[in-house]
Short mmCIF file of C-alpha atoms in Angstrom, two decimals:
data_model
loop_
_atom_site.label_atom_id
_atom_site.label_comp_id
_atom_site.label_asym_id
_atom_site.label_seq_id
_atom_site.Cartn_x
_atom_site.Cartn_y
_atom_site.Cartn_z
CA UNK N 1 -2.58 -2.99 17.64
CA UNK N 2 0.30 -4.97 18.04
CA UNK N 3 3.90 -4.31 15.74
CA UNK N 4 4.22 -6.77 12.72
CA UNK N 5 5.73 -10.47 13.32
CA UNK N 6 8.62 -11.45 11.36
CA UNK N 7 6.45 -14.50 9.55
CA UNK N 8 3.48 -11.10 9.17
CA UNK N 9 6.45 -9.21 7.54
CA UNK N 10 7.24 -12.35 4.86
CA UNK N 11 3.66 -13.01 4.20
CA UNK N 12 2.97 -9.20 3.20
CA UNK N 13 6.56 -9.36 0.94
CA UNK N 14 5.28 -12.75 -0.68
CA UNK N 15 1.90 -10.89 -0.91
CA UNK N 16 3.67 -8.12 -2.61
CA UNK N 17 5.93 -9.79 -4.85
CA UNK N 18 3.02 -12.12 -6.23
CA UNK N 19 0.83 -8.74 -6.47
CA UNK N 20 4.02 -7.36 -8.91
CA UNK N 21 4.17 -10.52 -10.75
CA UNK N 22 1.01 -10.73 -11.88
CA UNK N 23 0.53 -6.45 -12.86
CA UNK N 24 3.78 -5.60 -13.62
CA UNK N 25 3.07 -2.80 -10.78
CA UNK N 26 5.56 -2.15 -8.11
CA UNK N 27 3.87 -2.27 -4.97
CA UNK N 28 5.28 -0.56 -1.72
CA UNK N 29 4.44 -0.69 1.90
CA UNK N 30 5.24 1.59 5.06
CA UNK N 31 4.19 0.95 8.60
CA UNK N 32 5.48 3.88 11.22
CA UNK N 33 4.98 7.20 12.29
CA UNK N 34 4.71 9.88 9.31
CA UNK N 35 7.09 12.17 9.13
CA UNK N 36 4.56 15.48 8.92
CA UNK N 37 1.16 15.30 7.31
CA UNK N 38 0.27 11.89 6.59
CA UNK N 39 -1.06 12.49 2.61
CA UNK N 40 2.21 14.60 2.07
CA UNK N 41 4.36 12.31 3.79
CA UNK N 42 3.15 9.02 1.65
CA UNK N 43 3.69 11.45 -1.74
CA UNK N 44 7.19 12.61 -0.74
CA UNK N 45 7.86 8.40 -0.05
CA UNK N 46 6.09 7.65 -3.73
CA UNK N 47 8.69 10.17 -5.00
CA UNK N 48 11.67 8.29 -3.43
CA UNK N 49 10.88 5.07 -5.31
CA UNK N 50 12.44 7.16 -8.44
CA UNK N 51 12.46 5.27 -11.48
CA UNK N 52 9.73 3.11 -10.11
CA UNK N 53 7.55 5.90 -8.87
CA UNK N 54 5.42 5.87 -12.18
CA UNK N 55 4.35 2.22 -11.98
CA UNK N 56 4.17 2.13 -8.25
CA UNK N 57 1.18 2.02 -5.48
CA UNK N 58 2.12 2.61 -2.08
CA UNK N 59 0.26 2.16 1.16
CA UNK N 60 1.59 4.25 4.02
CA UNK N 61 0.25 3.16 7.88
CA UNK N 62 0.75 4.85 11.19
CA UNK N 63 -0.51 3.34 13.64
CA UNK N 64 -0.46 5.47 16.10
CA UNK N 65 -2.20 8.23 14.07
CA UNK N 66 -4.59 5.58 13.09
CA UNK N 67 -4.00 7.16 9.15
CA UNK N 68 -3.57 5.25 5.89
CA UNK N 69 -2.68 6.08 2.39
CA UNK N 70 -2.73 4.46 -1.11
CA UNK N 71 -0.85 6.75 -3.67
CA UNK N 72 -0.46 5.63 -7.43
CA UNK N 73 2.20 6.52 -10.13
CA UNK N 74 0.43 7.76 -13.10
CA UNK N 75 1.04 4.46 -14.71
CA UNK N 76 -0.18 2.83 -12.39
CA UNK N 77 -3.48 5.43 -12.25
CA UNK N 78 -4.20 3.82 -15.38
CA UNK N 79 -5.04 0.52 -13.48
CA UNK N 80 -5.83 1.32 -10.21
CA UNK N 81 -8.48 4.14 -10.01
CA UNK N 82 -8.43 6.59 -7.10
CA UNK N 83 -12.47 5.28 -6.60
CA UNK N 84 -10.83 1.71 -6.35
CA UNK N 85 -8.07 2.64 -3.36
CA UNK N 86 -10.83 4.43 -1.38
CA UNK N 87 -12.70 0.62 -1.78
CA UNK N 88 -9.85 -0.97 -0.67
CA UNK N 89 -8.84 1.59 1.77
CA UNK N 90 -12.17 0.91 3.71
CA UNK N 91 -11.59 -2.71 3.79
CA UNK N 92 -8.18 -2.08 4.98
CA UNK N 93 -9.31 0.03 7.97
CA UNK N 94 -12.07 -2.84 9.32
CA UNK N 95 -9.43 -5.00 9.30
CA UNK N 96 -7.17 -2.46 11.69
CA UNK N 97 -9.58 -1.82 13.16
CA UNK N 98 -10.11 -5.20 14.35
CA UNK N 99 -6.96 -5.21 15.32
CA UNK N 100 -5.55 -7.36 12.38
CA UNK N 101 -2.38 -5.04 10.75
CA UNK N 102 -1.20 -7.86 8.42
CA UNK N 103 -4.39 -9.27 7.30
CA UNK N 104 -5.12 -5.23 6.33
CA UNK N 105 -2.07 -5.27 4.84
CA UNK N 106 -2.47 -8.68 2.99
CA UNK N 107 -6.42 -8.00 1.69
CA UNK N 108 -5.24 -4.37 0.93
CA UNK N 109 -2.04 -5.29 -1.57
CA UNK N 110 -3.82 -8.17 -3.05
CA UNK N 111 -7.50 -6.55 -3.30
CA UNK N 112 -5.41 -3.54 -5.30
CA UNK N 113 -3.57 -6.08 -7.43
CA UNK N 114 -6.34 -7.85 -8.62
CA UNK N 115 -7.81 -4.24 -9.11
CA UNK N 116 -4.92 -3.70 -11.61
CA UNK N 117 -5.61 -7.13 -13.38
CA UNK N 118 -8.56 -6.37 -14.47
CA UNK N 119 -7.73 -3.57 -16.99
#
């Protein structure tokens, strides 16, 4: 899978600034080697958001592990169920699969958004 273009790298922020617009969520993207386990590694990066770490989702991607992660705030629980990131997460992974990073990225922010909208 090849590394994120610079125009790939604006579409996900415009992705992810519409996505916070319309939920009020913060929503927060990694792509890069974890630093340890992958599921502990994306929690200790949820914690770093600080204040925002309540109303944030984060996806976490290494590539080279082939691993992703979605972890909520507990605000942000309240819109985006754990049931609904496994959904997305699957639909995320096709699209890696497939070779297609961004579009993963791009489905996977605004799939969870509009997750998060419908509450």
């Amino acid at each position: 899978m090849r590394t994120l273009t610079p125009l790939q790298i604006d579409d996900i922020r415009s992705v992810q600034k519409a996505a916070e617009a319309r939920t009020g969520l913060r929503f927060a993207v990694y792509v890069g080697r974890a630093d340890g386990a992958g599921r502990e590694f994306a929690e200790r990066l949820h914690a770093a958001l600080d204040d925002d770490a309540d109303k944030a989702v984060l996806i976490t991607v290494d590539v080279e592990a082939r691993a992703l992660e979605i972890v909520t705030g507990e605000r942000a629980r309240k819109f985006v169920t754990d049931a609904e990131c496994r959904l997305v997460a699957a639909s995320m992974v096709g699209a890696f699969g497939a070779g297609d990073l961004a579009g993963g990225l791009i489905t996977g922010i605004a799939a969870l958004a509009d997750c998060a909208a419908r509450v």
